[in-house]
């Protein structure tokens, strides 16, 4: 496990997020890939069991940020970088230092980063800690966007939308599966869309890009770093 946590033992691949109406890529989700071939799920599970989850989570985040912004502009219309992060990582006392490190290297990166909070069942209790809400508000004040994934997979995810007011909502893939053939799913998705539109104008604008979007799993495999660099530059 020690070797797999080291930065040289893994790298980021970048999954495109595409606006389905026009085919334009508006962001990339950073996904961890290990040179040993171990799955990300296995890596994070082992790290959690050995008490090194924060170390692996932040090592993956740091690597993704530095790889991405080495190739992509931090300009206003550059594609967003989506970073997965555990609630326990946000609550860790060392997390602010990591943000400062990233900002020192890439001063405007916070304007193009979306922190996608991981909803692992092992961390369900973290959502009840009041400090987490304050951390999320502080991150938004810095300029980071907040995303919730797999919304609709349970009642708890609906409560999180109300309490944490995410900038971006990513519905559980259940709703997208054969959506065109299911009137009931269409009605539920419409409810989510109406709710998002009813938020503040700034948040509604941020949500707008993802309500009718899809990730690249339905389009192709996430590119390796060198291929990604060419694709990202062409999207600017």
PDB file of C-alpha atoms in Angstrom:
ATOM      1  CA  UNK A   1       0.000   0.000   0.000  1.00  0.00           C
ATOM      2  CA  UNK A   2       2.847   2.360   0.794  1.00  0.00           C
ATOM      3  CA  UNK A   3       4.143   2.196  -2.768  1.00  0.00           C
ATOM      4  CA  UNK A   4       0.698   2.756  -4.296  1.00  0.00           C
ATOM      5  CA  UNK A   5       0.239   6.021  -2.370  1.00  0.00           C
ATOM      6  CA  UNK A   6       3.432   7.530  -3.713  1.00  0.00           C
ATOM      7  CA  UNK A   7       2.796  10.068  -6.520  1.00  0.00           C
ATOM      8  CA  UNK A   8       4.878   8.085  -9.012  1.00  0.00           C
ATOM      9  CA  UNK A   9       2.692   5.008  -8.440  1.00  0.00           C
ATOM     10  CA  UNK A  10      -0.463   6.496  -9.957  1.00  0.00           C
ATOM     11  CA  UNK A  11      -1.650   9.170 -12.339  1.00  0.00           C
ATOM     12  CA  UNK A  12      -4.843  10.962 -13.343  1.00  0.00           C
ATOM     13  CA  UNK A  13      -6.982  10.311 -16.367  1.00  0.00           C
ATOM     14  CA  UNK A  14      -9.561  12.911 -17.308  1.00  0.00           C
ATOM     15  CA  UNK A  15     -13.129  11.906 -18.167  1.00  0.00           C
ATOM     16  CA  UNK A  16     -14.828  14.469 -20.446  1.00  0.00           C
ATOM     17  CA  UNK A  17     -18.164  15.988 -19.418  1.00  0.00           C
ATOM     18  CA  UNK A  18     -20.140  16.929 -22.492  1.00  0.00           C
ATOM     19  CA  UNK A  19     -23.075  19.240 -23.185  1.00  0.00           C
ATOM     20  CA  UNK A  20     -25.347  16.873 -25.093  1.00  0.00           C
ATOM     21  CA  UNK A  21     -27.156  19.623 -26.991  1.00  0.00           C
ATOM     22  CA  UNK A  22     -24.027  20.804 -28.803  1.00  0.00           C
ATOM     23  CA  UNK A  23     -21.354  18.206 -28.089  1.00  0.00           C
ATOM     24  CA  UNK A  24     -19.135  20.775 -26.369  1.00  0.00           C
ATOM     25  CA  UNK A  25     -16.898  19.621 -23.539  1.00  0.00           C
ATOM     26  CA  UNK A  26     -17.391  21.909 -20.521  1.00  0.00           C
ATOM     27  CA  UNK A  27     -15.240  20.000 -18.049  1.00  0.00           C
ATOM     28  CA  UNK A  28     -13.158  16.993 -17.138  1.00  0.00           C
ATOM     29  CA  UNK A  29     -13.493  14.714 -14.127  1.00  0.00           C
ATOM     30  CA  UNK A  30     -10.144  13.580 -12.721  1.00  0.00           C
ATOM     31  CA  UNK A  31     -10.057   9.839 -12.083  1.00  0.00           C
ATOM     32  CA  UNK A  32      -7.267   7.990 -10.303  1.00  0.00           C
ATOM     33  CA  UNK A  33      -5.418   5.272 -12.188  1.00  0.00           C
ATOM     34  CA  UNK A  34      -2.696   3.097 -10.696  1.00  0.00           C
ATOM     35  CA  UNK A  35       0.348   1.865 -12.600  1.00  0.00           C
ATOM     36  CA  UNK A  36      -0.006  -1.510 -10.862  1.00  0.00           C
ATOM     37  CA  UNK A  37      -3.455  -1.995 -12.380  1.00  0.00           C
ATOM     38  CA  UNK A  38      -5.264  -1.896  -9.032  1.00  0.00           C
ATOM     39  CA  UNK A  39      -8.729  -0.338  -9.204  1.00  0.00           C
ATOM     40  CA  UNK A  40      -9.322   3.055  -7.540  1.00  0.00           C
ATOM     41  CA  UNK A  41     -11.983   1.464  -5.351  1.00  0.00           C
ATOM     42  CA  UNK A  42      -9.455  -1.057  -4.064  1.00  0.00           C
ATOM     43  CA  UNK A  43      -6.819   1.606  -3.479  1.00  0.00           C
ATOM     44  CA  UNK A  44      -9.139   3.821  -1.445  1.00  0.00           C
ATOM     45  CA  UNK A  45     -10.543   0.872   0.491  1.00  0.00           C
ATOM     46  CA  UNK A  46      -7.046  -0.262   1.467  1.00  0.00           C
ATOM     47  CA  UNK A  47      -6.040   3.304   2.345  1.00  0.00           C
ATOM     48  CA  UNK A  48      -9.085   3.647   4.603  1.00  0.00           C
ATOM     49  CA  UNK A  49      -8.335   0.367   6.343  1.00  0.00           C
ATOM     50  CA  UNK A  50      -4.733   1.406   6.965  1.00  0.00           C
ATOM     51  CA  UNK A  51      -5.654   4.891   8.211  1.00  0.00           C
ATOM     52  CA  UNK A  52      -4.161   6.649   5.170  1.00  0.00           C
ATOM     53  CA  UNK A  53      -7.274   7.737   3.301  1.00  0.00           C
ATOM     54  CA  UNK A  54      -6.518  11.446   3.658  1.00  0.00           C
ATOM     55  CA  UNK A  55      -3.004  10.914   2.337  1.00  0.00           C
ATOM     56  CA  UNK A  56      -4.181   9.077  -0.775  1.00  0.00           C
ATOM     57  CA  UNK A  57      -7.111  11.413  -1.401  1.00  0.00           C
ATOM     58  CA  UNK A  58      -4.988  14.549  -1.259  1.00  0.00           C
ATOM     59  CA  UNK A  59      -2.107  12.985  -3.197  1.00  0.00           C
ATOM     60  CA  UNK A  60      -4.586  12.183  -5.989  1.00  0.00           C
ATOM     61  CA  UNK A  61      -6.048  15.706  -5.865  1.00  0.00           C
ATOM     62  CA  UNK A  62      -2.642  17.375  -5.946  1.00  0.00           C
ATOM     63  CA  UNK A  63      -1.503  15.259  -8.881  1.00  0.00           C
ATOM     64  CA  UNK A  64      -4.686  15.962 -10.840  1.00  0.00           C
ATOM     65  CA  UNK A  65      -4.536  19.732 -10.306  1.00  0.00           C
ATOM     66  CA  UNK A  66      -0.894  20.062 -11.286  1.00  0.00           C
ATOM     67  CA  UNK A  67      -1.305  17.807 -14.348  1.00  0.00           C
ATOM     68  CA  UNK A  68      -4.457  19.570 -15.508  1.00  0.00           C
ATOM     69  CA  UNK A  69      -3.370  23.182 -15.139  1.00  0.00           C
ATOM     70  CA  UNK A  70       0.022  22.427 -16.646  1.00  0.00           C
ATOM     71  CA  UNK A  71      -1.897  21.968 -19.900  1.00  0.00           C
ATOM     72  CA  UNK A  72      -5.129  23.944 -19.516  1.00  0.00           C
ATOM     73  CA  UNK A  73      -5.566  27.685 -19.125  1.00  0.00           C
ATOM     74  CA  UNK A  74      -7.143  29.069 -15.956  1.00  0.00           C
ATOM     75  CA  UNK A  75      -9.094  31.547 -18.077  1.00  0.00           C
ATOM     76  CA  UNK A  76     -12.769  32.147 -17.418  1.00  0.00           C
ATOM     77  CA  UNK A  77     -14.035  29.910 -20.216  1.00  0.00           C
ATOM     78  CA  UNK A  78     -11.577  27.042 -19.771  1.00  0.00           C
ATOM     79  CA  UNK A  79     -13.150  23.615 -19.067  1.00  0.00           C
ATOM     80  CA  UNK A  80     -13.841  22.947 -15.394  1.00  0.00           C
ATOM     81  CA  UNK A  81     -11.815  20.379 -13.478  1.00  0.00           C
ATOM     82  CA  UNK A  82     -13.981  18.081 -11.355  1.00  0.00           C
ATOM     83  CA  UNK A  83     -12.173  16.655  -8.327  1.00  0.00           C
ATOM     84  CA  UNK A  84     -13.613  13.912  -6.148  1.00  0.00           C
ATOM     85  CA  UNK A  85     -13.060  14.476  -2.436  1.00  0.00           C
ATOM     86  CA  UNK A  86     -14.208  12.662   0.698  1.00  0.00           C
ATOM     87  CA  UNK A  87     -16.062  14.581   3.436  1.00  0.00           C
ATOM     88  CA  UNK A  88     -13.399  13.452   5.917  1.00  0.00           C
ATOM     89  CA  UNK A  89     -10.762  15.095   3.719  1.00  0.00           C
ATOM     90  CA  UNK A  90     -12.637  18.412   3.799  1.00  0.00           C
ATOM     91  CA  UNK A  91     -12.782  18.178   7.587  1.00  0.00           C
ATOM     92  CA  UNK A  92      -9.094  17.317   8.000  1.00  0.00           C
ATOM     93  CA  UNK A  93      -7.089  20.148   9.621  1.00  0.00           C
ATOM     94  CA  UNK A  94      -4.427  19.906   6.908  1.00  0.00           C
ATOM     95  CA  UNK A  95      -6.780  20.415   3.980  1.00  0.00           C
ATOM     96  CA  UNK A  96      -6.524  24.222   4.017  1.00  0.00           C
ATOM     97  CA  UNK A  97      -2.760  23.951   3.615  1.00  0.00           C
ATOM     98  CA  UNK A  98      -3.261  21.826   0.499  1.00  0.00           C
ATOM     99  CA  UNK A  99      -5.567  24.460  -0.992  1.00  0.00           C
ATOM    100  CA  UNK A 100      -3.003  27.151  -0.278  1.00  0.00           C
ATOM    101  CA  UNK A 101      -0.332  25.050  -1.986  1.00  0.00           C
ATOM    102  CA  UNK A 102      -2.459  24.644  -5.104  1.00  0.00           C
ATOM    103  CA  UNK A 103      -3.369  28.335  -5.168  1.00  0.00           C
ATOM    104  CA  UNK A 104       0.283  29.327  -4.834  1.00  0.00           C
ATOM    105  CA  UNK A 105       1.128  27.275  -7.920  1.00  0.00           C
ATOM    106  CA  UNK A 106      -2.014  28.169  -9.894  1.00  0.00           C
ATOM    107  CA  UNK A 107      -3.512  31.390  -8.448  1.00  0.00           C
ATOM    108  CA  UNK A 108      -6.767  31.323 -10.408  1.00  0.00           C
ATOM    109  CA  UNK A 109      -7.406  27.575 -10.314  1.00  0.00           C
ATOM    110  CA  UNK A 110     -10.166  27.852  -7.691  1.00  0.00           C
ATOM    111  CA  UNK A 111     -12.346  29.564 -10.314  1.00  0.00           C
ATOM    112  CA  UNK A 112     -12.189  26.472 -12.538  1.00  0.00           C
ATOM    113  CA  UNK A 113     -12.371  23.663  -9.956  1.00  0.00           C
ATOM    114  CA  UNK A 114     -15.498  21.771  -8.959  1.00  0.00           C
ATOM    115  CA  UNK A 115     -15.169  19.788  -5.734  1.00  0.00           C
ATOM    116  CA  UNK A 116     -17.355  16.726  -6.113  1.00  0.00           C
ATOM    117  CA  UNK A 117     -18.050  15.390  -2.639  1.00  0.00           C
ATOM    118  CA  UNK A 118     -17.829  11.615  -2.475  1.00  0.00           C
ATOM    119  CA  UNK A 119     -20.866   9.932  -0.919  1.00  0.00           C
ATOM    120  CA  UNK A 120     -19.183   6.741   0.276  1.00  0.00           C
ATOM    121  CA  UNK A 121     -21.398   4.893   2.750  1.00  0.00           C
ATOM    122  CA  UNK A 122     -18.449   4.658   5.153  1.00  0.00           C
ATOM    123  CA  UNK A 123     -18.632   8.423   5.560  1.00  0.00           C
ATOM    124  CA  UNK A 124     -22.374   8.848   6.057  1.00  0.00           C
ATOM    125  CA  UNK A 125     -21.885  10.194   9.599  1.00  0.00           C
ATOM    126  CA  UNK A 126     -19.570  12.939   8.321  1.00  0.00           C
ATOM    127  CA  UNK A 127     -22.547  14.695   6.739  1.00  0.00           C
ATOM    128  CA  UNK A 128     -24.076  15.223  10.180  1.00  0.00           C
ATOM    129  CA  UNK A 129     -21.059  17.169  11.439  1.00  0.00           C
ATOM    130  CA  UNK A 130     -21.981  20.846  11.494  1.00  0.00           C
ATOM    131  CA  UNK A 131     -18.431  21.898  10.614  1.00  0.00           C
ATOM    132  CA  UNK A 132     -18.786  20.270   7.181  1.00  0.00           C
ATOM    133  CA  UNK A 133     -21.420  22.818   6.185  1.00  0.00           C
ATOM    134  CA  UNK A 134     -19.132  25.654   7.254  1.00  0.00           C
ATOM    135  CA  UNK A 135     -16.230  24.150   5.289  1.00  0.00           C
ATOM    136  CA  UNK A 136     -18.400  23.982   2.176  1.00  0.00           C
ATOM    137  CA  UNK A 137     -19.464  27.604   2.593  1.00  0.00           C
ATOM    138  CA  UNK A 138     -15.832  28.656   3.041  1.00  0.00           C
ATOM    139  CA  UNK A 139     -14.784  26.801  -0.108  1.00  0.00           C
ATOM    140  CA  UNK A 140     -17.558  28.446  -2.101  1.00  0.00           C
ATOM    141  CA  UNK A 141     -16.431  31.848  -0.809  1.00  0.00           C
ATOM    142  CA  UNK A 142     -12.964  31.133  -2.233  1.00  0.00           C
ATOM    143  CA  UNK A 143     -14.548  30.513  -5.631  1.00  0.00           C
ATOM    144  CA  UNK A 144     -14.717  26.718  -5.725  1.00  0.00           C
ATOM    145  CA  UNK A 145     -17.905  25.116  -7.005  1.00  0.00           C
ATOM    146  CA  UNK A 146     -19.502  22.260  -5.062  1.00  0.00           C
ATOM    147  CA  UNK A 147     -21.060  19.196  -6.690  1.00  0.00           C
ATOM    148  CA  UNK A 148     -23.075  16.291  -5.328  1.00  0.00           C
ATOM    149  CA  UNK A 149     -23.001  12.993  -7.186  1.00  0.00           C
ATOM    150  CA  UNK A 150     -25.568  10.172  -7.446  1.00  0.00           C
ATOM    151  CA  UNK A 151     -28.397  12.456  -6.334  1.00  0.00           C
ATOM    152  CA  UNK A 152     -31.697  10.625  -6.113  1.00  0.00           C
ATOM    153  CA  UNK A 153     -30.201   7.286  -5.088  1.00  0.00           C
ATOM    154  CA  UNK A 154     -31.642   7.735  -1.586  1.00  0.00           C
ATOM    155  CA  UNK A 155     -33.604  10.103   0.626  1.00  0.00           C
ATOM    156  CA  UNK A 156     -30.392  11.343   2.259  1.00  0.00           C
ATOM    157  CA  UNK A 157     -29.112  12.761  -1.034  1.00  0.00           C
ATOM    158  CA  UNK A 158     -32.257  14.881  -1.366  1.00  0.00           C
ATOM    159  CA  UNK A 159     -31.692  16.271   2.127  1.00  0.00           C
ATOM    160  CA  UNK A 160     -28.114  17.178   1.173  1.00  0.00           C
ATOM    161  CA  UNK A 161     -29.352  19.282  -1.755  1.00  0.00           C
ATOM    162  CA  UNK A 162     -31.505  21.316   0.614  1.00  0.00           C
ATOM    163  CA  UNK A 163     -28.919  21.675   3.377  1.00  0.00           C
ATOM    164  CA  UNK A 164     -25.709  22.158   1.357  1.00  0.00           C
ATOM    165  CA  UNK A 165     -27.061  23.938  -1.736  1.00  0.00           C
ATOM    166  CA  UNK A 166     -24.610  22.433  -4.249  1.00  0.00           C
ATOM    167  CA  UNK A 167     -23.699  24.397  -7.346  1.00  0.00           C
ATOM    168  CA  UNK A 168     -23.889  21.273  -9.494  1.00  0.00           C
ATOM    169  CA  UNK A 169     -26.169  18.264  -9.179  1.00  0.00           C
ATOM    170  CA  UNK A 170     -25.270  15.000 -10.885  1.00  0.00           C
ATOM    171  CA  UNK A 171     -28.214  12.630 -10.937  1.00  0.00           C
ATOM    172  CA  UNK A 172     -27.801   8.945 -10.240  1.00  0.00           C
ATOM    173  CA  UNK A 173     -27.294   7.003 -13.472  1.00  0.00           C
ATOM    174  CA  UNK A 174     -30.551   5.162 -12.802  1.00  0.00           C
ATOM    175  CA  UNK A 175     -32.445   8.213 -14.057  1.00  0.00           C
ATOM    176  CA  UNK A 176     -30.514   8.364 -17.316  1.00  0.00           C
ATOM    177  CA  UNK A 177     -30.927   4.688 -18.123  1.00  0.00           C
ATOM    178  CA  UNK A 178     -33.642   4.494 -20.821  1.00  0.00           C
ATOM    179  CA  UNK A 179     -34.886   7.929 -19.813  1.00  0.00           C
ATOM    180  CA  UNK A 180     -36.546   8.465 -23.202  1.00  0.00           C
ATOM    181  CA  UNK A 181     -38.717   5.382 -22.626  1.00  0.00           C
ATOM    182  CA  UNK A 182     -39.851   6.182 -19.087  1.00  0.00           C
ATOM    183  CA  UNK A 183     -42.431   8.966 -18.560  1.00  0.00           C
ATOM    184  CA  UNK A 184     -42.077   8.604 -14.781  1.00  0.00           C
ATOM    185  CA  UNK A 185     -38.325   9.153 -14.903  1.00  0.00           C
ATOM    186  CA  UNK A 186     -38.870  12.137 -17.190  1.00  0.00           C
ATOM    187  CA  UNK A 187     -41.256  13.661 -14.643  1.00  0.00           C
ATOM    188  CA  UNK A 188     -38.771  13.197 -11.805  1.00  0.00           C
ATOM    189  CA  UNK A 189     -35.904  14.657 -13.826  1.00  0.00           C
ATOM    190  CA  UNK A 190     -38.131  17.624 -14.683  1.00  0.00           C
ATOM    191  CA  UNK A 191     -38.724  18.159 -10.963  1.00  0.00           C
ATOM    192  CA  UNK A 192     -34.978  18.316 -10.380  1.00  0.00           C
ATOM    193  CA  UNK A 193     -34.593  20.757 -13.261  1.00  0.00           C
ATOM    194  CA  UNK A 194     -37.369  22.986 -11.930  1.00  0.00           C
ATOM    195  CA  UNK A 195     -35.802  22.954  -8.470  1.00  0.00           C
ATOM    196  CA  UNK A 196     -32.416  23.945  -9.890  1.00  0.00           C
ATOM    197  CA  UNK A 197     -33.968  26.766 -11.896  1.00  0.00           C
ATOM    198  CA  UNK A 198     -35.625  28.024  -8.746  1.00  0.00           C
ATOM    199  CA  UNK A 199     -32.291  28.604  -7.015  1.00  0.00           C
ATOM    200  CA  UNK A 200     -30.451  31.941  -7.059  1.00  0.00           C
ATOM    201  CA  UNK A 201     -29.551  33.221 -10.563  1.00  0.00           C
ATOM    202  CA  UNK A 202     -25.837  32.532 -10.095  1.00  0.00           C
ATOM    203  CA  UNK A 203     -26.402  28.991  -8.895  1.00  0.00           C
ATOM    204  CA  UNK A 204     -29.025  28.302 -11.566  1.00  0.00           C
ATOM    205  CA  UNK A 205     -26.513  29.324 -14.207  1.00  0.00           C
ATOM    206  CA  UNK A 206     -23.924  26.963 -12.821  1.00  0.00           C
ATOM    207  CA  UNK A 207     -26.414  24.123 -12.661  1.00  0.00           C
ATOM    208  CA  UNK A 208     -27.559  24.754 -16.192  1.00  0.00           C
ATOM    209  CA  UNK A 209     -24.483  23.223 -17.760  1.00  0.00           C
ATOM    210  CA  UNK A 210     -25.047  19.837 -16.162  1.00  0.00           C
ATOM    211  CA  UNK A 211     -28.781  19.353 -16.330  1.00  0.00           C
ATOM    212  CA  UNK A 212     -28.588  18.269 -19.926  1.00  0.00           C
ATOM    213  CA  UNK A 213     -25.121  16.800 -19.954  1.00  0.00           C
ATOM    214  CA  UNK A 214     -23.420  13.443 -19.841  1.00  0.00           C
ATOM    215  CA  UNK A 215     -20.084  12.087 -18.828  1.00  0.00           C
ATOM    216  CA  UNK A 216     -17.696  10.502 -21.271  1.00  0.00           C
ATOM    217  CA  UNK A 217     -18.390   6.947 -20.108  1.00  0.00           C
ATOM    218  CA  UNK A 218     -21.081   6.911 -22.784  1.00  0.00           C
ATOM    219  CA  UNK A 219     -18.744   8.418 -25.378  1.00  0.00           C
ATOM    220  CA  UNK A 220     -15.348   6.860 -24.824  1.00  0.00           C
ATOM    221  CA  UNK A 221     -12.675   5.904 -22.319  1.00  0.00           C
ATOM    222  CA  UNK A 222     -10.949   8.731 -20.428  1.00  0.00           C
ATOM    223  CA  UNK A 223      -7.769   9.714 -22.265  1.00  0.00           C
ATOM    224  CA  UNK A 224      -4.284   9.145 -20.903  1.00  0.00           C
ATOM    225  CA  UNK A 225      -2.405  12.349 -19.952  1.00  0.00           C
ATOM    226  CA  UNK A 226      -0.710  13.110 -23.284  1.00  0.00           C
ATOM    227  CA  UNK A 227      -3.871  12.478 -25.291  1.00  0.00           C
ATOM    228  CA  UNK A 228      -5.852  14.550 -22.788  1.00  0.00           C
ATOM    229  CA  UNK A 229      -3.480  17.462 -23.177  1.00  0.00           C
ATOM    230  CA  UNK A 230      -4.241  17.710 -26.885  1.00  0.00           C
ATOM    231  CA  UNK A 231      -7.985  17.275 -26.340  1.00  0.00           C
ATOM    232  CA  UNK A 232      -8.147  19.880 -23.571  1.00  0.00           C
ATOM    233  CA  UNK A 233      -6.307  22.472 -25.609  1.00  0.00           C
ATOM    234  CA  UNK A 234      -8.676  21.957 -28.537  1.00  0.00           C
ATOM    235  CA  UNK A 235     -11.649  22.595 -26.235  1.00  0.00           C
ATOM    236  CA  UNK A 236     -10.464  26.083 -25.288  1.00  0.00           C
TER     237      UNK A 236
END
